[in-house]
PDB file of C-alpha atoms in Angstrom:
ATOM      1  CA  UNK A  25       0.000   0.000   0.000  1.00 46.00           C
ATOM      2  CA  UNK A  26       1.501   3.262  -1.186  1.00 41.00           C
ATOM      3  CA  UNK A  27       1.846   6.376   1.591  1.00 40.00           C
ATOM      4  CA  UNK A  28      -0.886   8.313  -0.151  1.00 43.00           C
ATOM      5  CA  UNK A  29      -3.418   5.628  -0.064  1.00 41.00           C
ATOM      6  CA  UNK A  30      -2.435   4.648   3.607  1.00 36.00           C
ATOM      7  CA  UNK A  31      -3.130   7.933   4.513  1.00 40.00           C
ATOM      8  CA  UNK A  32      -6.592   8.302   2.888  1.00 38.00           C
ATOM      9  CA  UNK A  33      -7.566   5.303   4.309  1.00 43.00           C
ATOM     10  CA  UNK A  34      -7.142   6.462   7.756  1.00 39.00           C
ATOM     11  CA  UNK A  35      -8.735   9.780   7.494  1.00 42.00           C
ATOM     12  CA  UNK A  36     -11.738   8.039   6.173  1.00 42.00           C
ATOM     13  CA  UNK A  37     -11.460   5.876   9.375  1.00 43.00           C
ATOM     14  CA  UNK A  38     -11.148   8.159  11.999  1.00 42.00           C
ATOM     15  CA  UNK A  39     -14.084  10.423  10.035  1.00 42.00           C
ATOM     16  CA  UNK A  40     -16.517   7.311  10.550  1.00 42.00           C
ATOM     17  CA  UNK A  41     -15.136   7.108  14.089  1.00 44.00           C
ATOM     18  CA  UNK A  42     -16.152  10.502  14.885  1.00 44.00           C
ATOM     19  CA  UNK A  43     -19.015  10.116  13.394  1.00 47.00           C
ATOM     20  CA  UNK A  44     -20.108   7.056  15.492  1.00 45.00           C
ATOM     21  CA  UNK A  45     -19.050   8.719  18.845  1.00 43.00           C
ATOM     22  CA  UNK A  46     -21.175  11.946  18.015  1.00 47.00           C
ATOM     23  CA  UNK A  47     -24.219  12.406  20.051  1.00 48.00           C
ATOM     24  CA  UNK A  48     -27.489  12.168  18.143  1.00 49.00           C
ATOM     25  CA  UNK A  49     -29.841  15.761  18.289  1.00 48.00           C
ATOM     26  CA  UNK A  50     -31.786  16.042  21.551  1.00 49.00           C
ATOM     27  CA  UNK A  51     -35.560  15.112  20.979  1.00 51.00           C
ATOM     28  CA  UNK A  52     -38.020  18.081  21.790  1.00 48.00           C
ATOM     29  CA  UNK A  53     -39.505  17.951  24.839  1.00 49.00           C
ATOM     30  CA  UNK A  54     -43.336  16.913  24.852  1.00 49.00           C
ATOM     31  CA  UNK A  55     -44.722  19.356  26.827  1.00 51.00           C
ATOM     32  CA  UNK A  56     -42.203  21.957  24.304  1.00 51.00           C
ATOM     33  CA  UNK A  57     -44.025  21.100  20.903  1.00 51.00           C
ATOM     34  CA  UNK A  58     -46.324  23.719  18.844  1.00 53.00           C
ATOM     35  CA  UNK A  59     -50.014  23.632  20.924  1.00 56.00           C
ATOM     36  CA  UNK A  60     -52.433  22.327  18.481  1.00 56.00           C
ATOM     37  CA  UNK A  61     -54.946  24.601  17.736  1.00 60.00           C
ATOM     38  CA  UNK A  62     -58.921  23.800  18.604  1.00 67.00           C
ATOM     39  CA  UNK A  63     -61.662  25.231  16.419  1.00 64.00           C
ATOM     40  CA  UNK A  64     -63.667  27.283  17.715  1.00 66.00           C
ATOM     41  CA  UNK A  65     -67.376  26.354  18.997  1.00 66.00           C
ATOM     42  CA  UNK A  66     -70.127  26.796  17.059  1.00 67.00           C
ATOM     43  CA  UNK A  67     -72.387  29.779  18.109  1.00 68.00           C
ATOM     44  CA  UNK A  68     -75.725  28.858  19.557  1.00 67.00           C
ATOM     45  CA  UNK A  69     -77.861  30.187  17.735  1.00 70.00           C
ATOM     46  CA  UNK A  70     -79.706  33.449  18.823  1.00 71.00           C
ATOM     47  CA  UNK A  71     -82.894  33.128  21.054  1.00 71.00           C
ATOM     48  CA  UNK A  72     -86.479  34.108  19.297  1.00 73.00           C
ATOM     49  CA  UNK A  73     -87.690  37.602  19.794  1.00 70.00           C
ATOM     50  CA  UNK A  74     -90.710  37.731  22.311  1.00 72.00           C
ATOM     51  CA  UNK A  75     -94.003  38.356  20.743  1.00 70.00           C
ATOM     52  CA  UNK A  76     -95.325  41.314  21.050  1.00 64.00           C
ATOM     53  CA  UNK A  77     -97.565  42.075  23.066  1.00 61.00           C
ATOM     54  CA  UNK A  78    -101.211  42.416  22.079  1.00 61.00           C
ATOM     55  CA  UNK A  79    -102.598  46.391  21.545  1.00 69.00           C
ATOM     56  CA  UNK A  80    -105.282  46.607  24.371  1.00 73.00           C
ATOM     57  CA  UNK A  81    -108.425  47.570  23.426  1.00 82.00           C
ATOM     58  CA  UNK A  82    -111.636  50.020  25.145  1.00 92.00           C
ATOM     59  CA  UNK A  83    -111.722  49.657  28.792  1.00 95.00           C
ATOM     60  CA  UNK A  84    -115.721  49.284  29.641  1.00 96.00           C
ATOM     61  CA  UNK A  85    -115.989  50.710  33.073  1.00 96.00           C
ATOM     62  CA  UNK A  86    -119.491  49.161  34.029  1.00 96.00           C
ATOM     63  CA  UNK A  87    -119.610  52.122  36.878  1.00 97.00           C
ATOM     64  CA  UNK A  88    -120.473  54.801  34.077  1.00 97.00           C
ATOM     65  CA  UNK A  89    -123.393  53.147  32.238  1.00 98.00           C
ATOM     66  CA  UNK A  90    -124.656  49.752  31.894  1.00 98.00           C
ATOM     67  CA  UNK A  91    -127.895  48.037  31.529  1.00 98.00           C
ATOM     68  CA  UNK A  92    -129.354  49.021  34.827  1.00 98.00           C
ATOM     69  CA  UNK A  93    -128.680  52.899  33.887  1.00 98.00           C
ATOM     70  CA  UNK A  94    -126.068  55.750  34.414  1.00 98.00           C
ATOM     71  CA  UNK A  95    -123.558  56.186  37.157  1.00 98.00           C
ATOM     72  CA  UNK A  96    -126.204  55.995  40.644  1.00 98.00           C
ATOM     73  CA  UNK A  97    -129.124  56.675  37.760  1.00 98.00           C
ATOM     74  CA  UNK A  98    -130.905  53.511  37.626  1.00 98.00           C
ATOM     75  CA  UNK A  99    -133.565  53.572  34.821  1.00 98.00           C
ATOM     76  CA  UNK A 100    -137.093  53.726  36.275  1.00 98.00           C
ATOM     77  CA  UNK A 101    -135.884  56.704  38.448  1.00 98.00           C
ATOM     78  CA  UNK A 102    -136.702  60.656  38.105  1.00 97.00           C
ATOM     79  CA  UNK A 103    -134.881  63.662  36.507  1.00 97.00           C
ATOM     80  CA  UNK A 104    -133.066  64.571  40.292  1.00 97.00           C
ATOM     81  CA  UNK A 105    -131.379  61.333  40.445  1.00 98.00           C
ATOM     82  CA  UNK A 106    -130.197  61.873  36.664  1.00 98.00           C
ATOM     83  CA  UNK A 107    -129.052  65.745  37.381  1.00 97.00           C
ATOM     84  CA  UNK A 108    -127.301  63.951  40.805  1.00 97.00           C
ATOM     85  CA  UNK A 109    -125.498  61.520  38.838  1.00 98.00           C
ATOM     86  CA  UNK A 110    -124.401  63.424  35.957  1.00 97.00           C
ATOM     87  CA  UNK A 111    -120.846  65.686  36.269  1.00 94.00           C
ATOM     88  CA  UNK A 112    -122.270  68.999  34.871  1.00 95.00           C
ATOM     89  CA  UNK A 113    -125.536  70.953  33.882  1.00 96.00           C
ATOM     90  CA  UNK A 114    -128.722  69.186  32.184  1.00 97.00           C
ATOM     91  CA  UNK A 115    -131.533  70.764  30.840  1.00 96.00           C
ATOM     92  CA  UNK A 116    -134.800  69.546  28.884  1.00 95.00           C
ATOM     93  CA  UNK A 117    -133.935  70.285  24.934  1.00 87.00           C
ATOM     94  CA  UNK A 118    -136.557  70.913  23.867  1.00 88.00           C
ATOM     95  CA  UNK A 119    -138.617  71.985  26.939  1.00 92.00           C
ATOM     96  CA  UNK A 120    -141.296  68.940  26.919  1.00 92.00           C
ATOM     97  CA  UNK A 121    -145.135  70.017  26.842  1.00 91.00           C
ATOM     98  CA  UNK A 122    -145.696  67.758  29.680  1.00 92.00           C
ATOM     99  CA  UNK A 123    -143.518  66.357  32.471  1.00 89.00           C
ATOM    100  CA  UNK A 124    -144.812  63.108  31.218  1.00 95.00           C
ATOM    101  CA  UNK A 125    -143.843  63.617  27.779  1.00 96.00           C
ATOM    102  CA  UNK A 126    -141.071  61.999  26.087  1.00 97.00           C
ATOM    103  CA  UNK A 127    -138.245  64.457  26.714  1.00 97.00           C
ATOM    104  CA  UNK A 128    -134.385  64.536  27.010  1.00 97.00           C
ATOM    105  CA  UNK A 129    -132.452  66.106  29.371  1.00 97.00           C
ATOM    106  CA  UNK A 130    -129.021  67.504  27.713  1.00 97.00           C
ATOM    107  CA  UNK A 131    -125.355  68.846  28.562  1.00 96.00           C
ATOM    108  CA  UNK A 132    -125.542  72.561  28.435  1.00 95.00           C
ATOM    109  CA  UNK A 133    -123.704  73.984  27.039  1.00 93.00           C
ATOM    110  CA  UNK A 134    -123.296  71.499  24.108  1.00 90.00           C
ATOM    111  CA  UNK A 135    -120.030  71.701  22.566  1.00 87.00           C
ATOM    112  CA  UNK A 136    -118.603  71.371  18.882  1.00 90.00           C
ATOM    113  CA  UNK A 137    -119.372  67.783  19.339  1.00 88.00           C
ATOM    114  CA  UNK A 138    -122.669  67.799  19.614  1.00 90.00           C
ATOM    115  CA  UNK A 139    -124.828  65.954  22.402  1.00 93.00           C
ATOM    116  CA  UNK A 140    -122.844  63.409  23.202  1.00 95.00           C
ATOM    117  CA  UNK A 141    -125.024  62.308  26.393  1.00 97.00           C
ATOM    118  CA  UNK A 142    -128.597  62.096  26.372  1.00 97.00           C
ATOM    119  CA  UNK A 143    -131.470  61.157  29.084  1.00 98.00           C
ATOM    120  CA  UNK A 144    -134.274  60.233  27.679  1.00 98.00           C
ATOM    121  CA  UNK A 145    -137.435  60.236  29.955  1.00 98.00           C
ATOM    122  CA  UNK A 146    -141.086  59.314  29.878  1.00 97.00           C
ATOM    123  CA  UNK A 147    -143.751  59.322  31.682  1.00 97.00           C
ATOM    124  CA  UNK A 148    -141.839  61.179  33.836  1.00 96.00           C
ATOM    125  CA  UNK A 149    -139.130  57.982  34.217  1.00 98.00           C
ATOM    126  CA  UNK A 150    -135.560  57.718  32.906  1.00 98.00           C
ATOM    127  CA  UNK A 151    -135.489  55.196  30.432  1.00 98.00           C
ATOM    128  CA  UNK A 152    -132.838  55.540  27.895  1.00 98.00           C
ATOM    129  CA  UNK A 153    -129.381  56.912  27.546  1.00 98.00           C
ATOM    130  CA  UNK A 154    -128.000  57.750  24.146  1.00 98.00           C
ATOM    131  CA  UNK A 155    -124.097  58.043  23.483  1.00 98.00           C
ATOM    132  CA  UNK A 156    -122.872  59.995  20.805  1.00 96.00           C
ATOM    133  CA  UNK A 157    -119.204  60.039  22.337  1.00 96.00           C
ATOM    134  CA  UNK A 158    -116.403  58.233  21.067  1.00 96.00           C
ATOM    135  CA  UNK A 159    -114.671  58.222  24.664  1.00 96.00           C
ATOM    136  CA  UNK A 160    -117.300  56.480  26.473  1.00 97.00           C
ATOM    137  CA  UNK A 161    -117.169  52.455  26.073  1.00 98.00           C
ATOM    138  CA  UNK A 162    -120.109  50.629  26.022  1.00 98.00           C
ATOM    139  CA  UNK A 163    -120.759  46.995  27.630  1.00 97.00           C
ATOM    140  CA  UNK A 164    -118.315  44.406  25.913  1.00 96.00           C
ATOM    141  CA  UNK A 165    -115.788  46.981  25.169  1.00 97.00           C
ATOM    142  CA  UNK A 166    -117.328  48.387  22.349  1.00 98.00           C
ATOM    143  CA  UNK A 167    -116.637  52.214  21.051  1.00 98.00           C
ATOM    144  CA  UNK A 168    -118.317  54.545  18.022  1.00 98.00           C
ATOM    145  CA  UNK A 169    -116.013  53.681  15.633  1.00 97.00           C
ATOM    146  CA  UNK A 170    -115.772  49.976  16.145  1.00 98.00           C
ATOM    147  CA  UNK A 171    -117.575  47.669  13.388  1.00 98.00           C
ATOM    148  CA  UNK A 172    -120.648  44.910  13.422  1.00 96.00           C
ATOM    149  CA  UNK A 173    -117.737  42.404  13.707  1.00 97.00           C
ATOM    150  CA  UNK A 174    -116.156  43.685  16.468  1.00 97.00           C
ATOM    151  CA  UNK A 175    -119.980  43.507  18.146  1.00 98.00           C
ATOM    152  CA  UNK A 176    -120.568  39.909  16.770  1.00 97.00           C
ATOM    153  CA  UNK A 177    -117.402  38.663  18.567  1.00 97.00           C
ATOM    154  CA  UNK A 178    -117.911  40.842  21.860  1.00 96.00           C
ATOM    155  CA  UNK A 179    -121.779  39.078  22.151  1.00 96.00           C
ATOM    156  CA  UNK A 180    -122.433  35.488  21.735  1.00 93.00           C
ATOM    157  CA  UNK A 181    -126.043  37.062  20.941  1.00 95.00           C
ATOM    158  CA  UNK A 182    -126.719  39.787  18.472  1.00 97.00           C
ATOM    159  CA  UNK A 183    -130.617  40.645  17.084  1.00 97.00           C
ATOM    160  CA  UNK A 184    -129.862  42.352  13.781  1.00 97.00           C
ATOM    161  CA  UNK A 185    -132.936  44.561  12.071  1.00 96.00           C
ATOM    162  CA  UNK A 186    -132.390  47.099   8.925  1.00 96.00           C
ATOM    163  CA  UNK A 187    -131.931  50.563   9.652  1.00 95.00           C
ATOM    164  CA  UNK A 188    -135.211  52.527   9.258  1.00 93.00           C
ATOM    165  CA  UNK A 189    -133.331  56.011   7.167  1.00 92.00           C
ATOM    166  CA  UNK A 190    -129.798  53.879   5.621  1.00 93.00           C
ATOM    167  CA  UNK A 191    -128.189  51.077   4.545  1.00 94.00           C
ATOM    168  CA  UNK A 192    -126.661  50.437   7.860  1.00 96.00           C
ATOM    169  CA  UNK A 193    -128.513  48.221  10.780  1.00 97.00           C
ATOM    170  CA  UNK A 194    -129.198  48.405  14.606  1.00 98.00           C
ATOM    171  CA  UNK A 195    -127.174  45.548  16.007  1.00 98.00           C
ATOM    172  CA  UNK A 196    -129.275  44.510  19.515  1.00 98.00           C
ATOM    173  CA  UNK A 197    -127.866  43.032  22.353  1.00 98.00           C
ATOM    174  CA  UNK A 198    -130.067  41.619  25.626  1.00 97.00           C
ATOM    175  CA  UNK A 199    -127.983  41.247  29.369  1.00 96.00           C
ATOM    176  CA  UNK A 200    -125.961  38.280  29.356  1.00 89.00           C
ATOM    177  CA  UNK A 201    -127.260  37.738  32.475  1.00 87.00           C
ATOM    178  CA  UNK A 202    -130.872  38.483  31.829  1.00 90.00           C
ATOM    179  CA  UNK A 203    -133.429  41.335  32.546  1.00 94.00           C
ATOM    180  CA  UNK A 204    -135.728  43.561  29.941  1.00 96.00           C
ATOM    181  CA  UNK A 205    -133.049  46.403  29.335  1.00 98.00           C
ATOM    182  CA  UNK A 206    -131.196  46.375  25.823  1.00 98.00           C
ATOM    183  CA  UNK A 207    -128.200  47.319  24.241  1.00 98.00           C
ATOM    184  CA  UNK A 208    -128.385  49.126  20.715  1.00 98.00           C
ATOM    185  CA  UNK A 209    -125.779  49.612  17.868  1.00 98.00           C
ATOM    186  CA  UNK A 210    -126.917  52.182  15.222  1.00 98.00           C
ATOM    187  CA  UNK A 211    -124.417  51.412  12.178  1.00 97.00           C
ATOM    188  CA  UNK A 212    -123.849  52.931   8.889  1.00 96.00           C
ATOM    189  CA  UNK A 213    -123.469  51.514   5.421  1.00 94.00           C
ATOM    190  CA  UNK A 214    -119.522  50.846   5.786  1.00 95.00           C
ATOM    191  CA  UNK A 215    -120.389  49.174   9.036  1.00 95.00           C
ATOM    192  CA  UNK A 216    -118.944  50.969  11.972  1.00 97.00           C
ATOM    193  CA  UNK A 217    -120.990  51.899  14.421  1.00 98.00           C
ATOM    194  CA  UNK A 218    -122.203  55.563  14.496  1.00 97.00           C
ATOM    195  CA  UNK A 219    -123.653  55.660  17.535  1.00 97.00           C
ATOM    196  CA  UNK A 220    -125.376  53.550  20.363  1.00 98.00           C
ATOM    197  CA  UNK A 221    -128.643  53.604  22.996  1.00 98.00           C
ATOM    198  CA  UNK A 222    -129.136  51.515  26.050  1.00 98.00           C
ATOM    199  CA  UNK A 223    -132.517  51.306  28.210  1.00 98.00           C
ATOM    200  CA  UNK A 224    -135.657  49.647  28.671  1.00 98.00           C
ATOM    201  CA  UNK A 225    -138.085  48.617  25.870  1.00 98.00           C
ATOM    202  CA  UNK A 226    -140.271  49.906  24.031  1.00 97.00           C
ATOM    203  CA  UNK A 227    -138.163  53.531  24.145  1.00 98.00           C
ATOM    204  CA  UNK A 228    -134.494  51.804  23.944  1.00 98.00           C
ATOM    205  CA  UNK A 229    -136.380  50.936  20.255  1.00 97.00           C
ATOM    206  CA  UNK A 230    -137.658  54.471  18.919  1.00 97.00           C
ATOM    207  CA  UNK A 231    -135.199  54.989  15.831  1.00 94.00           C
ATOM    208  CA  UNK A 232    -136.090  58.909  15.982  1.00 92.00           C
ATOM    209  CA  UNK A 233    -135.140  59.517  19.770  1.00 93.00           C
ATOM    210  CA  UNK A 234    -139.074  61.327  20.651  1.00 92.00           C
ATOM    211  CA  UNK A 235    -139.937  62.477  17.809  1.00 75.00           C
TER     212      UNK A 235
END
């Protein structure tokens, strides 16, 4: 073996020997390696709105009027329990020919608005009260304004008869829980109700007031 090969030889030697003795790279720790990422949770989904609450309708405060009569008023009684009961003047428009005639008794002074309340009376008795005022609420809730339908649902009962002057009707309701007064709807041709009466028969009935 020639000098120059002797000496390549053992460089290549002592290269693998160094090469064996080296120390291999450390392993990463466990707890060192990259965190592995977690994907988010999905949302819940948003909760439903509430409903909304219903729109509440007329208030009917059965203190005011009612099939027995107005306020302390009961039908059957005289003008001085009518004047008592009522918040403001009344006077007989127009001045009857009789105490016994059929007469109202009216707000003075009578607004823009018109009547608004009347007392009818006959035979010297109250007997009727007509309502020409969209802010007072009749029995079931109902106001001027309001249509047959609304009527129909407030009433499991409801006499209907043709209007005497239009195309319109009177929509009649009895007490639910009995007795001779009655309840009258006067409506027009669109059917809403124009105005309304409650007393006793036959006057709760006359389609021209006392005339």
């Amino acid at each position: 073996m020639t000098p120059h090969r002797l000496t390549l030889t053992i460089a290549i030697a002592l290269a693998l020997a160094a090469s064996a003795c080296s120390s291999p790279a450390p392993a990463v720790p466990a707890d060192t390696a990259a965190p592995v990422t977690q994907a988010p949770a999905p949302a819940a989904p948003a909760a439903p709105a509430p409903p909304a609450a219903p729109t509440p309708g007329p208030v009917y405060d059965e203190t005011l009027v009612n099939f027995g009569g107005y306020r302390t008023a009961t039908f059957n009684s005289d003008a001085a329990a009518v004047r008592s009961a009522y918040d403001g003047t009344l006077a007989a428009t127009p001045p009857p020919e009789s105490p016994e005639a059929c007469h109202y008794l009216l707000p003075q002074p009578m607004g823009p608005g018109g009547y608004l309340r009347g007392f009818m009376f006959e035979g010297g008795r109250f007997v009727r009260v007509d309502i020409d005022d969209p802010a007072v609420v009749a029995p079931g809730g109902i106001t001027i304004g309001m249509t047959e339908a609304d009527v129909r649902a407030a009433f499991a009962d409801v006499e209907v008869q043709p209007h005497k002057y239009s195309d319109g009707k009177y929509l009649v309701v009895a007490p639910p829980d009995g007795g001779e007064a009655r309840l009258v709807f006067e409506t027009g041709a669109d059917g809403r109700i124009e105005e309304w009466r409650i007393g006793l028969p036959p006057q709760v009935h006359y389609v021209e007031g006392c005339s």
